[in-house]
Amino acid sequence: MEYSSLLFIYGFFPVSLILFHITPKRLKEVMLLLLSIVFCSFFGVRYLICIAAYVLFNYAAARLTDALRKKSAVLCFIPFALGMMFDIFVLFSFRTERFSVVYRALRLHEGFFPVGISLFTLSALGYLIDVFNGRLRSEKNIVRYSLYIMMFPRLLMGPVLRYDTFRRIMNSRSSGTQELGKGLTLFIKGLAKKVLAADTLYALYIAVRSYDTRDMSAVTAWLGITAYVLCLYFTLSGIADMGVGIGYCFGFRFPQSFNYPMFSSRIRYFAAKWHVQVIHWFRNYITKPFASSMRNRYLNKLIFIGAWTVTGFWYGFTVSSALWGALMGTAIVVENKLRNSRMLKATGIIYTFLLVTVFSVFLASDTVSDGLAYLLAMIGGNRSLTDGLTLYLLRSYLVVLLVTMYASTDLFRNMLVRSGRQLLRKIFSAVTPVVMVVLLAVCTALISSSGSSGMLLLRL
Amino acid sequence: MKNITSKLTAVAVLTFIAFFGAASLAPCDNSEKTVIPALTWDNIADGGFGSGLSSLAAQHFAFSDSWRSVGSRIDSGISGSIVNSVYIADDRLIAADISERESTDECAEIVNAFADSYNGAVYFAAVPTSAGVYGDALPSHLSRVTEKQQTDRFYEQLSGDIRRVDAYNLMKMLSDDRIYLRSDTKWTMYGAYCLYRTVIQKLGSQPVSFDKYTIRHVTNEYRGDLYKRTLYMKCEPDILDIYEYPDGAQVTECVSVGNDGREHDCSLYDTDALGSDDMYRLYLGERQPLVRITTDVNNDRKLLLIGSECAAGFVPFLTQHYSEITVYLPEYADRPLSDFADLNDYEQTLFLFGIDAVKTEILEKTEMR
């Protein structure tokens, strides 16, 4: 069940809100876990069994690691290593096609995919590492640990949180109509990002990709990859916003994952605003531990690029997506070298957007050679600048592209904040409830024929 | 101010959700079409039950037709002319699903095997859909593998003793006439008549000329599958016709046979269907795997017609040439053809399939056991 489905918006969500709010305080987490179990069961009982087994194994591994840590460093390494290997094996099994033996052993059909596995594996791995390092005591409360992995507002798109952050948020729950309003506003914004922006951009992207890259004109190729980058942003941030919004409705203030990265003036700003908690995870658990043990500047930079390469690999589990990560890491390193360059200052937003778009070709491609062929088309290597398809796509989607580009920036928010005019803010505040209802109605109309908006550019 | 805005937003949005959520629980007009997901272990285990419930929610959603109509307008407003994989052309709707077409090689093998084990003559007419004939109106990226290429490839794979009917070029040539419905992928009775003229000559008879038919427009409110996918009101409804030849041969008996083996009376034109949700059932009535039509033609010729949905509108023209016509619609059968009919009774077999229905799982029901 997607957040952007009629069944969720008009069925599961309101019912779960009511059930949660009428449950006595001490049982609220149990109720939330029950609701998460029901949510998971919509993906199938096999999925539910898989995630339950995953939770139990990780819970046991962390408890054992913690219990043995004071007795013997060697002994506590065993459950820690087993837990790590299990998590990584499970992640590879479901995200690559090289472990079909797992599918056969568990009698899973070919299309089975444990939704959210990439995200909750990061959570589980980070928690195990923190327990092993002594940064955290293991959680005794299995209900709360289960929520850490499978709580339904976080299941599909995170945010990936360190366990102590998660615990703090769970302990400082605040509920009320105001929180509900904030949550619903965030949810509807996310829904609109997904249904209005991402789904439309996906139609443009798929129209371009259905064409043979070898026959593609340069402008068509640029249109396609621009649509891809924007679609990826609106899909991931839309689902993440919906999740955070749902969390707010239940009183949990989870942080947002995307902070208007698209038209940043530097690559490093883009990196700092894109999928914030995931990028932080790789920094905290890969870059920092390795870099802290190295004195050599150049080696540190290599480690930095390596961590980005792993980040890229995590997104797509292909060599091509790893190359995207490597290029991003390299670009940040080079940019830091040229920090004071006038050229950078003059071309900030344009060069950042161009580089991000060009690198994304590898994230969008299955193989490096596909990516290179697409890049060739983008620079006019097919000896065609425009064609009939370009004109058709421009006619149909130019307005969409421009509007979504604007919507992906923080220009509107900044305008409100910086305007200093109280009247403008008051007007905006007054119309917000109406705008939210209209947006919800428009999204409902758009998903009414299929019942949901299931398009996912990346399965995480 | 922010606090008040948040509270007002909460109240407004929750009221909206509660209203439509509660209204969706009420019984709806199309409840007979509602598909309740089966509560089987496989369905529950693999998530089929969950996605079935999601579809059920969409079917049962309050004022769903109005929502879908508004949705299609917004969709066409945002992204131009394509709504729910249907292209909105100036004068018609055209299916524009971007999907790889299934290879027809295996289908050709099945038909070849049928012809090898059959003593009579076999004919094959692969009929294009409206998307095949009017595909030129589609943006180029939506019409990559044409139905013509698919048909040519399929015909190449058929063995030499199967006689092929070039329906594609014929329909393409007549595309300016009203041969396809505007709001559906199916052909009109006139479209069927145009192909009949060619087919019946291949089958060894002379066609009845057009002016001998009395044509009745039985409804001008037909809205087809493509309309139902878009709810695009600007596409005008279609007219459904009945072709009658008062001076020609008459049907003496028309019997349909269900999967349970039971026989029911039926007719070439079931006008009761005009009051139903699927008016196209006007032709040959409620779909059954087999329909046996006996006429007063005095020539002892029997035809086996194996076809897809498009065959239903074709049958009335054949009644002038055969004393008995058996129509087998494998799409609706849960058993093979040999369970329904003895092939030795027929000297001619005509396969009449929409090219979109040339599929292995359909054709394999014609395999001889």
mmCIF file of C-alpha atoms in Angstrom, chain A residues 134-430:
data_model
loop_
_atom_site.group_PDB
_atom_site.id
_atom_site.type_symbol
_atom_site.label_atom_id
_atom_site.label_comp_id
_atom_site.label_asym_id
_atom_site.label_seq_id
_atom_site.Cartn_x
_atom_site.Cartn_y
_atom_site.Cartn_z
ATOM 1 C CA GLY A 134 29.657 1.334 23.015
ATOM 2 C CA ARG A 135 28.057 4.531 21.789
ATOM 3 C CA LEU A 136 24.644 3.097 22.620
ATOM 4 C CA ARG A 137 23.171 0.581 25.037
ATOM 5 C CA SER A 138 21.053 -1.931 23.195
ATOM 6 C CA GLU A 139 17.293 -1.416 23.365
ATOM 7 C CA LYS A 140 15.544 -3.861 25.657
ATOM 8 C CA ASN A 141 12.070 -2.892 24.577
ATOM 9 C CA ILE A 142 11.389 -5.033 21.519
ATOM 10 C CA VAL A 143 8.268 -3.041 20.650
ATOM 11 C CA ARG A 144 10.287 0.124 20.335
ATOM 12 C CA TYR A 145 13.081 -1.580 18.412
ATOM 13 C CA SER A 146 10.498 -3.076 16.036
ATOM 14 C CA LEU A 147 9.130 0.417 15.508
ATOM 15 C CA TYR A 148 12.648 1.628 14.716
ATOM 16 C CA ILE A 149 12.772 -0.781 11.791
ATOM 17 C CA MET A 150 9.178 -1.079 10.591
ATOM 18 C CA MET A 151 7.199 1.914 11.842
ATOM 19 C CA PHE A 152 4.940 2.611 8.894
ATOM 20 C CA PRO A 153 5.469 6.382 8.507
ATOM 21 C CA ARG A 154 9.217 5.702 8.141
ATOM 22 C CA LEU A 155 9.052 2.437 6.272
ATOM 23 C CA LEU A 156 8.956 3.613 2.668
ATOM 24 C CA MET A 157 11.400 6.522 2.628
ATOM 25 C CA GLY A 158 12.876 6.937 6.107
ATOM 26 C CA PRO A 159 14.199 9.237 7.449
ATOM 27 C CA VAL A 160 17.160 7.018 8.375
ATOM 28 C CA LEU A 161 17.876 8.033 11.957
ATOM 29 C CA ARG A 162 20.470 7.071 14.530
ATOM 30 C CA TYR A 163 18.781 5.121 17.263
ATOM 31 C CA ASP A 164 19.358 7.769 19.952
ATOM 32 C CA THR A 165 17.741 10.407 17.710
ATOM 33 C CA PHE A 166 14.817 8.073 17.089
ATOM 34 C CA ARG A 167 14.466 7.392 20.818
ATOM 35 C CA ARG A 168 14.534 11.107 21.593
ATOM 36 C CA ILE A 169 11.779 11.776 19.061
ATOM 37 C CA MET A 170 9.690 8.903 20.418
ATOM 38 C CA ASN A 171 10.109 10.164 23.989
ATOM 39 C CA SER A 172 9.194 13.745 23.157
ATOM 40 C CA ARG A 173 5.908 13.036 21.426
ATOM 41 C CA SER A 174 3.637 16.031 21.276
ATOM 42 C CA SER A 175 0.115 15.822 20.010
ATOM 43 C CA GLY A 176 -2.605 18.319 19.302
ATOM 44 C CA THR A 177 -4.556 19.885 16.495
ATOM 45 C CA GLN A 178 -1.622 22.091 15.630
ATOM 46 C CA GLU A 179 0.705 19.114 15.103
ATOM 47 C CA LEU A 180 -2.024 17.437 13.117
ATOM 48 C CA GLY A 181 -2.355 20.494 10.877
ATOM 49 C CA LYS A 182 1.399 20.644 10.293
ATOM 50 C CA GLY A 183 1.489 16.949 9.550
ATOM 51 C CA LEU A 184 -1.423 17.072 7.139
ATOM 52 C CA THR A 185 0.114 20.075 5.364
ATOM 53 C CA LEU A 186 3.386 18.173 4.940
ATOM 54 C CA PHE A 187 1.561 15.043 3.851
ATOM 55 C CA ILE A 188 -0.431 16.873 1.189
ATOM 56 C CA LYS A 189 2.673 18.705 -0.050
ATOM 57 C CA GLY A 190 4.400 15.349 -0.413
ATOM 58 C CA LEU A 191 1.348 13.858 -2.118
ATOM 59 C CA ALA A 192 1.267 16.746 -4.600
ATOM 60 C CA LYS A 193 5.000 16.356 -5.256
ATOM 61 C CA LYS A 194 4.481 12.696 -6.053
ATOM 62 C CA VAL A 195 1.184 12.764 -7.927
ATOM 63 C CA LEU A 196 1.267 16.135 -9.649
ATOM 64 C CA ALA A 197 4.965 16.660 -10.307
ATOM 65 C CA ALA A 198 6.750 13.299 -10.276
ATOM 66 C CA ASP A 199 4.133 11.308 -12.185
ATOM 67 C CA THR A 200 3.907 13.945 -14.914
ATOM 68 C CA LEU A 201 7.677 14.214 -15.220
ATOM 69 C CA TYR A 202 7.876 10.434 -15.340
ATOM 70 C CA ALA A 203 5.628 10.448 -18.424
ATOM 71 C CA LEU A 204 8.101 12.822 -20.112
ATOM 72 C CA TYR A 205 11.101 10.763 -19.030
ATOM 73 C CA ILE A 206 9.572 7.472 -20.170
ATOM 74 C CA ALA A 207 8.588 9.043 -23.503
ATOM 75 C CA VAL A 208 12.242 9.915 -24.100
ATOM 76 C CA ARG A 209 13.591 6.582 -22.819
ATOM 77 C CA SER A 210 11.285 4.614 -25.078
ATOM 78 C CA TYR A 211 13.327 6.047 -27.940
ATOM 79 C CA ASP A 212 16.523 4.361 -29.079
ATOM 80 C CA THR A 213 19.442 6.330 -27.613
ATOM 81 C CA ARG A 214 21.332 5.979 -30.901
ATOM 82 C CA ASP A 215 18.609 7.938 -32.739
ATOM 83 C CA MET A 216 18.010 10.515 -30.031
ATOM 84 C CA SER A 217 18.488 14.201 -30.735
ATOM 85 C CA ALA A 218 20.515 16.319 -28.300
ATOM 86 C CA VAL A 219 17.632 18.443 -27.006
ATOM 87 C CA THR A 220 15.434 15.367 -26.520
ATOM 88 C CA ALA A 221 18.211 13.738 -24.493
ATOM 89 C CA TRP A 222 18.544 16.861 -22.326
ATOM 90 C CA LEU A 223 14.779 16.981 -21.840
ATOM 91 C CA GLY A 224 14.753 13.330 -20.796
ATOM 92 C CA ILE A 225 17.522 13.562 -18.239
ATOM 93 C CA THR A 226 16.220 16.850 -16.818
ATOM 94 C CA ALA A 227 12.841 15.173 -16.373
ATOM 95 C CA TYR A 228 14.597 12.228 -14.696
ATOM 96 C CA VAL A 229 16.479 14.371 -12.181
ATOM 97 C CA LEU A 230 13.402 16.387 -11.276
ATOM 98 C CA CYS A 231 11.234 13.254 -11.193
ATOM 99 C CA LEU A 232 13.721 11.534 -8.893
ATOM 100 C CA TYR A 233 13.743 14.514 -6.572
ATOM 101 C CA PHE A 234 9.953 14.833 -6.470
ATOM 102 C CA THR A 235 9.450 11.076 -6.042
ATOM 103 C CA LEU A 236 11.917 10.648 -3.192
ATOM 104 C CA SER A 237 11.127 13.905 -1.437
ATOM 105 C CA GLY A 238 7.380 13.474 -2.023
ATOM 106 C CA ILE A 239 7.282 10.066 -0.369
ATOM 107 C CA ALA A 240 9.647 11.251 2.372
ATOM 108 C CA ASP A 241 7.464 14.313 3.063
ATOM 109 C CA MET A 242 4.353 12.155 3.221
ATOM 110 C CA GLY A 243 6.072 9.874 5.736
ATOM 111 C CA VAL A 244 7.258 12.774 7.877
ATOM 112 C CA GLY A 245 3.800 14.349 7.661
ATOM 113 C CA ILE A 246 2.179 11.130 8.869
ATOM 114 C CA GLY A 247 4.733 11.043 11.692
ATOM 115 C CA TYR A 248 3.722 14.567 12.723
ATOM 116 C CA CYS A 249 0.061 13.546 12.779
ATOM 117 C CA PHE A 250 0.997 10.882 15.327
ATOM 118 C CA GLY A 251 3.035 13.439 17.262
ATOM 119 C CA PHE A 252 6.522 12.394 16.141
ATOM 120 C CA ARG A 253 8.649 15.181 14.751
ATOM 121 C CA PHE A 254 10.884 13.395 12.292
ATOM 122 C CA PRO A 255 13.305 15.594 10.349
ATOM 123 C CA GLN A 256 12.769 16.194 6.633
ATOM 124 C CA SER A 257 15.105 14.474 4.200
ATOM 125 C CA PHE A 258 15.308 17.017 1.390
ATOM 126 C CA ASN A 259 15.906 20.723 1.795
ATOM 127 C CA TYR A 260 15.412 22.155 -1.703
ATOM 128 C CA PRO A 261 18.667 20.791 -3.156
ATOM 129 C CA MET A 262 17.889 21.125 -6.850
ATOM 130 C CA PHE A 263 19.122 24.608 -7.664
ATOM 131 C CA SER A 264 21.917 24.937 -5.145
ATOM 132 C CA SER A 265 24.804 27.212 -5.969
ATOM 133 C CA ARG A 266 27.459 24.573 -5.201
ATOM 134 C CA ILE A 267 27.648 20.807 -5.553
ATOM 135 C CA ARG A 268 28.516 20.507 -1.871
ATOM 136 C CA TYR A 269 25.382 22.476 -0.965
ATOM 137 C CA PHE A 270 23.420 20.126 -3.162
ATOM 138 C CA ALA A 271 25.003 17.167 -1.356
ATOM 139 C CA ALA A 272 24.209 18.708 2.011
ATOM 140 C CA LYS A 273 20.535 19.113 1.128
ATOM 141 C CA TRP A 274 19.921 15.857 -0.775
ATOM 142 C CA HIS A 275 18.605 12.862 1.162
ATOM 143 C CA VAL A 276 20.192 14.402 4.240
ATOM 144 C CA GLN A 277 20.016 11.486 6.673
ATOM 145 C CA VAL A 278 21.230 8.936 4.114
ATOM 146 C CA ILE A 279 24.227 11.092 3.176
ATOM 147 C CA HIS A 280 24.886 11.611 6.907
ATOM 148 C CA TRP A 281 24.733 7.864 7.485
ATOM 149 C CA PHE A 282 27.471 7.196 4.930
ATOM 150 C CA ARG A 283 29.523 10.069 6.336
ATOM 151 C CA ASN A 284 29.121 8.842 9.929
ATOM 152 C CA TYR A 285 29.698 5.154 9.317
ATOM 153 C CA ILE A 286 32.107 5.108 6.369
ATOM 154 C CA THR A 287 33.904 8.410 5.798
ATOM 155 C CA LYS A 288 34.543 9.383 9.420
ATOM 156 C CA PRO A 289 35.790 6.040 10.823
ATOM 157 C CA PHE A 290 38.223 5.547 7.927
ATOM 158 C CA ALA A 291 39.303 9.157 7.592
ATOM 159 C CA SER A 292 39.955 9.561 11.322
ATOM 160 C CA SER A 293 42.613 6.871 11.153
ATOM 161 C CA MET A 294 44.402 8.486 8.185
ATOM 162 C CA ARG A 295 46.748 11.417 8.382
ATOM 163 C CA ASN A 296 47.322 11.693 4.656
ATOM 164 C CA ARG A 297 45.236 14.431 3.021
ATOM 165 C CA TYR A 298 45.047 12.700 -0.335
ATOM 166 C CA LEU A 299 44.040 9.411 1.188
ATOM 167 C CA ASN A 300 41.289 11.210 3.054
ATOM 168 C CA LYS A 301 40.006 12.613 -0.192
ATOM 169 C CA LEU A 302 40.077 9.153 -1.721
ATOM 170 C CA ILE A 303 38.094 7.841 1.245
ATOM 171 C CA PHE A 304 35.612 10.665 0.767
ATOM 172 C CA ILE A 305 35.177 9.769 -2.902
ATOM 173 C CA GLY A 306 34.981 6.083 -1.963
ATOM 174 C CA ALA A 307 32.172 6.768 0.502
ATOM 175 C CA TRP A 308 30.264 8.632 -2.190
ATOM 176 C CA THR A 309 30.850 5.707 -4.535
ATOM 177 C CA VAL A 310 29.277 3.387 -1.957
ATOM 178 C CA THR A 311 26.404 5.865 -1.592
ATOM 179 C CA GLY A 312 25.861 5.763 -5.348
ATOM 180 C CA PHE A 313 26.017 1.979 -5.313
ATOM 181 C CA TRP A 314 23.409 1.923 -2.542
ATOM 182 C CA TYR A 315 20.984 3.854 -4.737
ATOM 183 C CA GLY A 316 21.091 1.543 -7.722
ATOM 184 C CA PHE A 317 23.238 -1.501 -6.919
ATOM 185 C CA THR A 318 24.892 -1.164 -10.317
ATOM 186 C CA VAL A 319 28.368 -0.117 -11.437
ATOM 187 C CA SER A 320 26.715 2.760 -13.226
ATOM 188 C CA SER A 321 25.080 4.132 -10.070
ATOM 189 C CA ALA A 322 28.386 3.700 -8.209
ATOM 190 C CA LEU A 323 29.981 5.823 -10.932
ATOM 191 C CA TRP A 324 27.357 8.507 -10.233
ATOM 192 C CA GLY A 325 28.479 8.496 -6.604
ATOM 193 C CA ALA A 326 32.161 8.599 -7.564
ATOM 194 C CA LEU A 327 31.549 11.551 -9.872
ATOM 195 C CA MET A 328 29.616 13.411 -7.181
ATOM 196 C CA GLY A 329 32.375 12.804 -4.630
ATOM 197 C CA THR A 330 35.066 13.884 -7.084
ATOM 198 C CA ALA A 331 33.134 17.006 -8.041
ATOM 199 C CA ILE A 332 32.829 18.027 -4.369
ATOM 200 C CA VAL A 333 36.574 17.494 -3.826
ATOM 201 C CA VAL A 334 37.475 19.508 -6.933
ATOM 202 C CA GLU A 335 34.964 22.201 -6.034
ATOM 203 C CA ASN A 336 36.494 22.564 -2.575
ATOM 204 C CA LYS A 337 39.851 23.154 -4.272
ATOM 205 C CA LEU A 338 38.368 25.876 -6.462
ATOM 206 C CA ARG A 339 36.242 27.360 -3.723
ATOM 207 C CA ASN A 340 37.283 30.947 -4.401
ATOM 208 C CA SER A 341 37.257 30.728 -8.174
ATOM 209 C CA ARG A 342 35.398 33.614 -9.831
ATOM 210 C CA MET A 343 34.074 31.250 -12.433
ATOM 211 C CA LEU A 344 32.322 29.203 -9.743
ATOM 212 C CA LYS A 345 30.804 32.272 -8.168
ATOM 213 C CA ALA A 346 29.512 33.546 -11.497
ATOM 214 C CA THR A 347 28.017 30.282 -12.698
ATOM 215 C CA GLY A 348 27.014 28.722 -9.329
ATOM 216 C CA ILE A 349 23.459 27.513 -9.887
ATOM 217 C CA ILE A 350 23.894 26.766 -13.583
ATOM 218 C CA TYR A 351 27.072 24.759 -13.250
ATOM 219 C CA THR A 352 25.698 22.837 -10.256
ATOM 220 C CA PHE A 353 22.494 21.941 -12.050
ATOM 221 C CA LEU A 354 24.354 20.979 -15.216
ATOM 222 C CA LEU A 355 26.799 18.742 -13.370
ATOM 223 C CA VAL A 356 24.092 17.113 -11.258
ATOM 224 C CA THR A 357 22.061 16.483 -14.413
ATOM 225 C CA VAL A 358 24.977 15.094 -16.398
ATOM 226 C CA PHE A 359 26.071 12.807 -13.540
ATOM 227 C CA SER A 360 22.505 11.573 -13.161
ATOM 228 C CA VAL A 361 22.756 9.983 -16.578
ATOM 229 C CA PHE A 362 24.659 7.179 -14.836
ATOM 230 C CA LEU A 363 22.097 6.884 -12.079
ATOM 231 C CA ALA A 364 19.394 6.561 -14.720
ATOM 232 C CA SER A 365 21.286 4.002 -16.824
ATOM 233 C CA ASP A 366 21.560 0.286 -16.213
ATOM 234 C CA THR A 367 25.141 0.091 -17.449
ATOM 235 C CA VAL A 368 28.044 2.485 -17.880
ATOM 236 C CA SER A 369 28.001 1.964 -21.657
ATOM 237 C CA ASP A 370 24.292 2.915 -21.754
ATOM 238 C CA GLY A 371 25.162 6.026 -19.809
ATOM 239 C CA LEU A 372 27.990 6.915 -22.171
ATOM 240 C CA ALA A 373 25.731 6.402 -25.189
ATOM 241 C CA TYR A 374 23.185 8.726 -23.598
ATOM 242 C CA LEU A 375 25.875 11.317 -22.893
ATOM 243 C CA LEU A 376 26.901 11.090 -26.534
ATOM 244 C CA ALA A 377 23.332 11.884 -27.549
ATOM 245 C CA MET A 378 23.303 14.843 -25.164
ATOM 246 C CA ILE A 379 26.312 16.415 -26.836
ATOM 247 C CA GLY A 380 24.832 15.934 -30.297
ATOM 248 C CA GLY A 381 26.823 12.813 -31.125
ATOM 249 C CA ASN A 382 23.869 11.448 -33.088
ATOM 250 C CA ARG A 383 24.200 14.427 -35.457
ATOM 251 C CA SER A 384 20.775 15.673 -34.568
ATOM 252 C CA LEU A 385 20.007 18.693 -32.448
ATOM 253 C CA THR A 386 16.206 18.454 -32.493
ATOM 254 C CA ASP A 387 13.585 16.296 -34.156
ATOM 255 C CA GLY A 388 9.827 15.853 -34.290
ATOM 256 C CA LEU A 389 9.758 14.232 -30.872
ATOM 257 C CA THR A 390 11.585 17.191 -29.331
ATOM 258 C CA LEU A 391 8.992 19.619 -30.609
ATOM 259 C CA TYR A 392 6.138 17.418 -29.440
ATOM 260 C CA LEU A 393 7.669 17.016 -25.986
ATOM 261 C CA LEU A 394 8.458 20.709 -25.684
ATOM 262 C CA ARG A 395 4.933 21.613 -26.691
ATOM 263 C CA SER A 396 3.459 19.164 -24.189
ATOM 264 C CA TYR A 397 5.848 19.499 -21.263
ATOM 265 C CA LEU A 398 7.705 22.820 -21.339
ATOM 266 C CA VAL A 399 5.298 24.479 -18.918
ATOM 267 C CA VAL A 400 5.428 21.419 -16.638
ATOM 268 C CA LEU A 401 9.222 21.504 -16.652
ATOM 269 C CA LEU A 402 9.396 25.204 -15.853
ATOM 270 C CA VAL A 403 6.779 24.988 -13.104
ATOM 271 C CA THR A 404 8.394 21.950 -11.482
ATOM 272 C CA MET A 405 11.809 23.586 -11.698
ATOM 273 C CA TYR A 406 10.409 26.561 -9.817
ATOM 274 C CA ALA A 407 8.630 24.304 -7.339
ATOM 275 C CA SER A 408 11.865 22.459 -6.614
ATOM 276 C CA THR A 409 13.495 25.669 -5.370
ATOM 277 C CA ASP A 410 12.961 27.529 -2.123
ATOM 278 C CA LEU A 411 12.243 30.805 -3.939
ATOM 279 C CA PHE A 412 8.611 30.952 -2.829
ATOM 280 C CA ARG A 413 9.433 30.194 0.796
ATOM 281 C CA ASN A 414 12.237 32.765 0.775
ATOM 282 C CA MET A 415 9.954 35.320 -0.771
ATOM 283 C CA LEU A 416 7.539 34.904 2.124
ATOM 284 C CA VAL A 417 10.273 34.936 4.742
ATOM 285 C CA ARG A 418 12.195 37.865 3.344
ATOM 286 C CA SER A 419 9.322 39.983 2.163
ATOM 287 C CA GLY A 420 8.883 41.378 5.636
ATOM 288 C CA ARG A 421 5.324 42.184 4.725
ATOM 289 C CA GLN A 422 2.992 40.881 7.363
ATOM 290 C CA LEU A 423 0.041 41.245 5.031
ATOM 291 C CA LEU A 424 1.503 38.804 2.499
ATOM 292 C CA ARG A 425 2.141 36.243 5.214
ATOM 293 C CA LYS A 426 -1.332 36.703 6.634
ATOM 294 C CA ILE A 427 -2.904 36.185 3.235
ATOM 295 C CA PHE A 428 -0.785 33.068 2.718
ATOM 296 C CA SER A 429 -1.745 31.741 6.150
ATOM 297 C CA ALA A 430 -5.414 32.416 5.492
#
